[in-house]
Short mmCIF file of C-alpha atoms in Angstrom, two decimals:
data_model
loop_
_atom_site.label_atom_id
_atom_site.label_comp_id
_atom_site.label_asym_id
_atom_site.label_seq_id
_atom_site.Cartn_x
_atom_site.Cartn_y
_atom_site.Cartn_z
CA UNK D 1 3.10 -23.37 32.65
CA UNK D 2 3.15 -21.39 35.87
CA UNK D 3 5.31 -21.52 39.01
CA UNK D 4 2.93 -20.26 41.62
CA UNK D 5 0.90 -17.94 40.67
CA UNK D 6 3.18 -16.45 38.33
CA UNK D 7 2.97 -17.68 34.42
CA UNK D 8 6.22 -18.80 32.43
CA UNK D 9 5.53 -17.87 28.99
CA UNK D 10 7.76 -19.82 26.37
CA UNK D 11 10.57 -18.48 25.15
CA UNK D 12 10.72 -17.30 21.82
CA UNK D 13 14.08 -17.32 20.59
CA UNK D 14 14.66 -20.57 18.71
CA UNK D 15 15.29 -20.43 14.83
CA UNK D 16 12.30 -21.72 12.91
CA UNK D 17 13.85 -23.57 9.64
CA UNK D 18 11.53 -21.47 6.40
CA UNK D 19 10.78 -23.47 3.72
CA UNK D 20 12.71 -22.47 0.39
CA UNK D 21 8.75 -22.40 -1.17
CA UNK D 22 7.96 -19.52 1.59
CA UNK D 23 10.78 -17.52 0.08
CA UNK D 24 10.72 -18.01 -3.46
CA UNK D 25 6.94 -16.95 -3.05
CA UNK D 26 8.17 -13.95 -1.04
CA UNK D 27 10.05 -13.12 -3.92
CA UNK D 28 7.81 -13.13 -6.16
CA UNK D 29 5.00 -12.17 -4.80
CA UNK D 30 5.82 -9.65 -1.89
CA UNK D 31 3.85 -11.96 0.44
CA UNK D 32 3.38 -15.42 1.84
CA UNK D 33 1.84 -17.56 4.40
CA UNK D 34 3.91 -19.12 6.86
CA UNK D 35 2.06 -22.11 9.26
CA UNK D 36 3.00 -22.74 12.66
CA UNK D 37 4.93 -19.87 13.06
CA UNK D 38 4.00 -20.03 16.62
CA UNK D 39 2.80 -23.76 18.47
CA UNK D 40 -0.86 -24.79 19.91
CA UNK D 41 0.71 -24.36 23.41
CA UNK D 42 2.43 -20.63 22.70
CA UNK D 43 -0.20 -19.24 21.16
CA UNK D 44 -2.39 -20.56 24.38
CA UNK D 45 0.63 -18.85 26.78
CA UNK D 46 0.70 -15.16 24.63
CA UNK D 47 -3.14 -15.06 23.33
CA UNK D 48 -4.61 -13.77 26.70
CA UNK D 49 -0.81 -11.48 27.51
CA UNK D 50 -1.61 -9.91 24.12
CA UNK D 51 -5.46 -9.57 24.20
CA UNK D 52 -5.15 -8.56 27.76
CA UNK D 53 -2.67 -5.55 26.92
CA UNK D 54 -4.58 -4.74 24.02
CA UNK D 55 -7.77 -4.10 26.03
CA UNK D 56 -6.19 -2.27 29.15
CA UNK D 57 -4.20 0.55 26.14
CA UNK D 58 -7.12 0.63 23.67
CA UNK D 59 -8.82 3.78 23.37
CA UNK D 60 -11.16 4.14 21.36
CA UNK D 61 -14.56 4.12 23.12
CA UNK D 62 -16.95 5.16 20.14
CA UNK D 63 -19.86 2.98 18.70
CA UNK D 64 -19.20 1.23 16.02
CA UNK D 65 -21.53 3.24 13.63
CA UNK D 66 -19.85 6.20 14.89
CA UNK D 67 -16.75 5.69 13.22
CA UNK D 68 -15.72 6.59 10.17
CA UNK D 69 -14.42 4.04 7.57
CA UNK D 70 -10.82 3.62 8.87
CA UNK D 71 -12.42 3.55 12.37
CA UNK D 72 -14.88 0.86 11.64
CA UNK D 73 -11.64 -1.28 9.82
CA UNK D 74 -10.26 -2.29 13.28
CA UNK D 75 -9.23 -1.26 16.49
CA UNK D 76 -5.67 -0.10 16.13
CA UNK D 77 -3.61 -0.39 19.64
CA UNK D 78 0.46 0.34 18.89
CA UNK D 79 3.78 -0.53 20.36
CA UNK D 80 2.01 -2.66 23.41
CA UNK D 81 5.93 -3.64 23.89
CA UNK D 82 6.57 -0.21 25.15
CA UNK D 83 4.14 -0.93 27.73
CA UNK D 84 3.84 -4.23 29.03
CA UNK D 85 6.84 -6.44 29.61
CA UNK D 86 5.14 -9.66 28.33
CA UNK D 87 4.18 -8.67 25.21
CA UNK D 88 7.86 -7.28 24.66
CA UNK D 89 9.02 -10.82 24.80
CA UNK D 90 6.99 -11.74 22.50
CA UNK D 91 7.74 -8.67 20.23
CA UNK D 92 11.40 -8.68 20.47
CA UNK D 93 11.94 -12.23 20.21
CA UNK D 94 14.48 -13.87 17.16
CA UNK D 95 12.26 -16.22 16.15
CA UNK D 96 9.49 -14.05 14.19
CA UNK D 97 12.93 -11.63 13.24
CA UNK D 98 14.94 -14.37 11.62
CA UNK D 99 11.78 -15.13 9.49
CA UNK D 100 11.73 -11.69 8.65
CA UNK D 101 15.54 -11.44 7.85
CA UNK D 102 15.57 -14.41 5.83
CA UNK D 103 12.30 -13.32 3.66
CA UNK D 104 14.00 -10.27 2.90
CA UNK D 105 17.61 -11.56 2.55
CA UNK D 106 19.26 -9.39 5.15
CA UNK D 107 21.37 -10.48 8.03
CA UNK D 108 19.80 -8.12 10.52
CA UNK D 109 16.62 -6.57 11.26
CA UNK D 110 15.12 -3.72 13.82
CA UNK D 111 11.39 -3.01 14.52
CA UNK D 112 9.68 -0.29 13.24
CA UNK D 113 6.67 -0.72 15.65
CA UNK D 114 4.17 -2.92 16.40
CA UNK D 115 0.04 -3.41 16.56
CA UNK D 116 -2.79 -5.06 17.34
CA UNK D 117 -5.13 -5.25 14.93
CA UNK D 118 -8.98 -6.33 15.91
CA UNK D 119 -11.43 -6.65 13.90
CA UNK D 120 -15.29 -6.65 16.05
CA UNK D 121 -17.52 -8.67 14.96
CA UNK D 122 -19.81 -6.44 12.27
CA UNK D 123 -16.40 -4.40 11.53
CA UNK D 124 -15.98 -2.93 8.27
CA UNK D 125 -13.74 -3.89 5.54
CA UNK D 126 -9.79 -2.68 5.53
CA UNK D 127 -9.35 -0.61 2.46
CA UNK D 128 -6.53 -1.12 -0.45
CA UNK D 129 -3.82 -0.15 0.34
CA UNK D 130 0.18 -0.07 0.77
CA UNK D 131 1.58 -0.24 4.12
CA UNK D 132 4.69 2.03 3.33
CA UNK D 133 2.90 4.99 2.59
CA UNK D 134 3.05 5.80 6.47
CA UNK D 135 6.71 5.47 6.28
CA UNK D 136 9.46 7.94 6.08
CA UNK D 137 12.36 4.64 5.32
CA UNK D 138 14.72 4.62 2.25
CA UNK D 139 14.26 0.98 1.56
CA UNK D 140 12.23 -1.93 0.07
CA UNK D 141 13.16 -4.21 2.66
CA UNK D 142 10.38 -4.07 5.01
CA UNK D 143 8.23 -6.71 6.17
CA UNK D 144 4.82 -6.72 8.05
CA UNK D 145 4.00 -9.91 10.20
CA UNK D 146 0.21 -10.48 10.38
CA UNK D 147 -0.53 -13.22 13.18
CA UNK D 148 -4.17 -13.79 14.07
CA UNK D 149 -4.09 -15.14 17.79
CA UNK D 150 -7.60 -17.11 16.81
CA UNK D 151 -8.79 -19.38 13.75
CA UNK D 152 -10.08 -16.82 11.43
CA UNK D 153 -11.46 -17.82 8.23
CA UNK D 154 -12.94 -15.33 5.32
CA UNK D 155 -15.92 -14.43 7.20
CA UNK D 156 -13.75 -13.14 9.78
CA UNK D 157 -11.52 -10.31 6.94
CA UNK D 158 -8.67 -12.43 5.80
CA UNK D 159 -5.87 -10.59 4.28
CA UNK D 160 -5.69 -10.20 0.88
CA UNK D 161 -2.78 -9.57 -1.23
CA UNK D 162 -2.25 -8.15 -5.25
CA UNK D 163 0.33 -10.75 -5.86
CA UNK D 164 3.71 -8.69 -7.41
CA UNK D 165 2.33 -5.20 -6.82
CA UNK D 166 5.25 -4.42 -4.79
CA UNK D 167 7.54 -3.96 -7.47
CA UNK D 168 5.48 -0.85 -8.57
CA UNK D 169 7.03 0.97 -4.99
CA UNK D 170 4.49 3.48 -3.85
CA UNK D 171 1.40 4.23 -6.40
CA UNK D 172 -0.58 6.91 -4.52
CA UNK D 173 -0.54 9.31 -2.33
CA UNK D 174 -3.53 8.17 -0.10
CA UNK D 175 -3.98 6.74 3.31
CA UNK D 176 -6.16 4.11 4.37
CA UNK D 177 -10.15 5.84 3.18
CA UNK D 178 -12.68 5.05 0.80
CA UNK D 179 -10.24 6.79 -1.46
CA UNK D 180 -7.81 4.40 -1.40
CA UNK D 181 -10.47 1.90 -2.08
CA UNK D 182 -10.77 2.84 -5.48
CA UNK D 183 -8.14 4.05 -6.42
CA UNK D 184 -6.34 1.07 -5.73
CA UNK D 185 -8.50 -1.23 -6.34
CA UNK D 186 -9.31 0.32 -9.91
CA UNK D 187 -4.72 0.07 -10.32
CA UNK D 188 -5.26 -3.49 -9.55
CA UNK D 189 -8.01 -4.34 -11.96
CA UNK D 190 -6.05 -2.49 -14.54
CA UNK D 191 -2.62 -4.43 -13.68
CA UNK D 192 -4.32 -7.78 -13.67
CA UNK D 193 -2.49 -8.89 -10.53
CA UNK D 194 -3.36 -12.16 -9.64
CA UNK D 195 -5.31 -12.09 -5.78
CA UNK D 196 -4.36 -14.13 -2.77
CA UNK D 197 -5.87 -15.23 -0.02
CA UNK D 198 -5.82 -17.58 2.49
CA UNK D 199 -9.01 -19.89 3.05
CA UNK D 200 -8.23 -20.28 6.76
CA UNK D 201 -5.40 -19.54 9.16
CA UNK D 202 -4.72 -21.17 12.30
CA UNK D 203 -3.56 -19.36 15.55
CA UNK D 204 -0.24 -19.00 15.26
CA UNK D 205 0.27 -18.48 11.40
CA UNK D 206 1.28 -16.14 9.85
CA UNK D 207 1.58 -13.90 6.61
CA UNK D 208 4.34 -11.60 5.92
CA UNK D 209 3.96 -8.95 3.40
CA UNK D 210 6.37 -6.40 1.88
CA UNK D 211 5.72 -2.89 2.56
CA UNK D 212 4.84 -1.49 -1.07
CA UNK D 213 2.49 -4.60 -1.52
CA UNK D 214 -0.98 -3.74 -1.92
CA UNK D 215 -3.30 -5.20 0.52
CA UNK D 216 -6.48 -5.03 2.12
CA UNK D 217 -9.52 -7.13 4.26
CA UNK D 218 -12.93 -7.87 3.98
CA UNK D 219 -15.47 -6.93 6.79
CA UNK D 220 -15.57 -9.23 9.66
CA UNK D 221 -18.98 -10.97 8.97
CA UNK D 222 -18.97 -13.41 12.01
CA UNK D 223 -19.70 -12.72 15.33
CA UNK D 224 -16.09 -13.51 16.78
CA UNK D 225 -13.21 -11.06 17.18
CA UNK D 226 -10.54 -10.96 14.62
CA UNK D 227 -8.24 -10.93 16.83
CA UNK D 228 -4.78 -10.34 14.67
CA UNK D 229 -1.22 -9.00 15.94
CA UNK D 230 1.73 -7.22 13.97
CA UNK D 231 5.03 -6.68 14.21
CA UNK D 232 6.91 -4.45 11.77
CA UNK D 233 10.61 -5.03 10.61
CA UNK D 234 12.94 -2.85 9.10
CA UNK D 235 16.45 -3.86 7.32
CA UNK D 236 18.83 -2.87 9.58
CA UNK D 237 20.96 0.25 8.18
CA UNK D 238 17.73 1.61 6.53
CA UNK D 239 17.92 5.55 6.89
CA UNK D 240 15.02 8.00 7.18
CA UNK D 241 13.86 9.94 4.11
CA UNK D 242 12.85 13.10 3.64
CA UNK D 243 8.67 13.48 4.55
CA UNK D 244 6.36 12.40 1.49
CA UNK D 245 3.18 13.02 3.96
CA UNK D 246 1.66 14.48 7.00
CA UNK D 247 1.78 10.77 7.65
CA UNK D 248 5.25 10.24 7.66
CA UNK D 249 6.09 13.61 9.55
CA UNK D 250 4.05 11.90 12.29
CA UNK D 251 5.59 8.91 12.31
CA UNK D 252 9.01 10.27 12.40
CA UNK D 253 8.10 12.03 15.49
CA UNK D 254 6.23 9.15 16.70
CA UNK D 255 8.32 5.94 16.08
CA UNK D 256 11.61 7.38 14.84
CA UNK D 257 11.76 9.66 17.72
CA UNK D 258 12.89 12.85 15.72
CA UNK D 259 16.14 11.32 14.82
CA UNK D 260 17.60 13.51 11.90
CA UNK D 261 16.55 13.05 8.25
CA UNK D 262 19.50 11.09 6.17
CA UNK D 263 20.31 9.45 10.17
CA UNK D 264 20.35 5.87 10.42
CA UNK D 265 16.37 4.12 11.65
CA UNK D 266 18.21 3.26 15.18
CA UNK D 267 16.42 4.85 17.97
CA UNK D 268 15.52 2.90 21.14
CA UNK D 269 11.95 2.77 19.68
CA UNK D 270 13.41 0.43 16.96
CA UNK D 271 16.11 -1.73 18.97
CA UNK D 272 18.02 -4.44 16.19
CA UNK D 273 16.28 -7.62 17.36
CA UNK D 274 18.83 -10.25 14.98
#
């Protein structure tokens, strides 16, 4: 819809009724997939805000062979709500938080940050991994939103989930690298969790993942742009911990904005959003 020149993007802030299979699975399996989290038409209104603000903020301008291999896993562009005022709607909105509150079985949630996450066509796989390495928070109850803004299908790096590996809390010390590629993927082997993945995904879908489940994404094989956006949520009341990391001590700086250690996660970086 626009009114002049001027487009009305939809507003956001209806509650979408969750299935009781979506979180049962959640429960068990630190992850699920939830359709239609966004319609045909919103996805058509937020698709070019998103993409848009993701190109004008990106910077990285090396070649693709030029990267190493958590370069070549994506083009990483964060907290696009800080700077443009569209994609804030879309970020702060109650809709994607009450699915995140009622996954987790909290009353209120806060966002930790956000990010766009592209795959280019010929991009390299995502390595294992566990989000909540990168995070200096003294709870489970996180949750990652992973919404591609296209059809993606395997060929494209679907996420893919060890099914229960959450309730082993963090494993190793790694980030995202070859390193974590192994060593992971050798802990998953060994644990015989069961592996998930979505065939397809629609625009507008979405998974949602815990933050100590293991993850990770093939290469995207086709010659489209994965073109995926995040939003992380964080139990409201969740207090910062101590550094594990270099990782963390960044992000404390970064997203926590230096607030002290033991202090409530309540900064204006992470405003309660339910």
């Amino acid at each position: 819809m626009k009114a002049g020149n001027v487009a009305i993007l939809p507003e956001l802030d209806d509650f979408k009724d969750l299935p009781d299979d979506n979180i049962r699975e959640f429960g068990e399996k630190g992850h699920t997939l939830v359709k239609q989290v966004l319609s045909t038409e919103e996805v058509a209104a937020y698709h070019p805000v998103i993409t848009g603000a993701a190109e004008r903020y990106n910077t990285e301008k090396r070649e693709l062979q030029d990267r190493d291999t958590y370069g070549k896993a994506f083009l990483q562009i964060m907290n696009l709500w800080q700077s443009d005022e569209d994609v804030k709607r879309f970020v702060l909105a109650k809709r994607m938080a009450k699915i995140a509150a009622d996954l987790m079985g909290v009353e209120n949630v806060r966002i930790y940050h956000d990010q766009a996450l592209f795959k280019e066509p010929g991009g390299g796989p995502t390595p294992w991994h566990q989000d909540q390495y990168y995070w200096p928070i003294d709870t489970n109850n996180t949750i990652t939103m992973w919404m591609p803004l296209v059809d993606i299908d395997v060929d494209m790096g679907m996420l893919t989930f060890a099914s229960g590996s959450y309730t082993k809390g963090a494993v190793f010390n790694f980030e995202i690298s070859d390193e974590s590629e192994i060593a992971f993927d050798n802990y998953v082997r060994d644990h015989k969790f069961p592996i998930s993945r979505a065939k397809t995904m629609n625009a507008g879908d979405a998974t949602w993942h815990r933050g100590f489940t293991m993850h990770h994404a093939n290469g995207n094989n086709s010659n489209k742009m994965r073109e995926v956006m995040t939003i992380i949520y964080v139990a409201d009341g969740a207090r910062i911990t101590p550094y594990k990391n270099e990782w963390q001590e960044n992000d404390h700086h970064k997203w926590l904005m230096d607030k002290p250690i033991g202090g409530l996660i309540d900064s204006e970086l992470n405003p309660r959003v339910l």
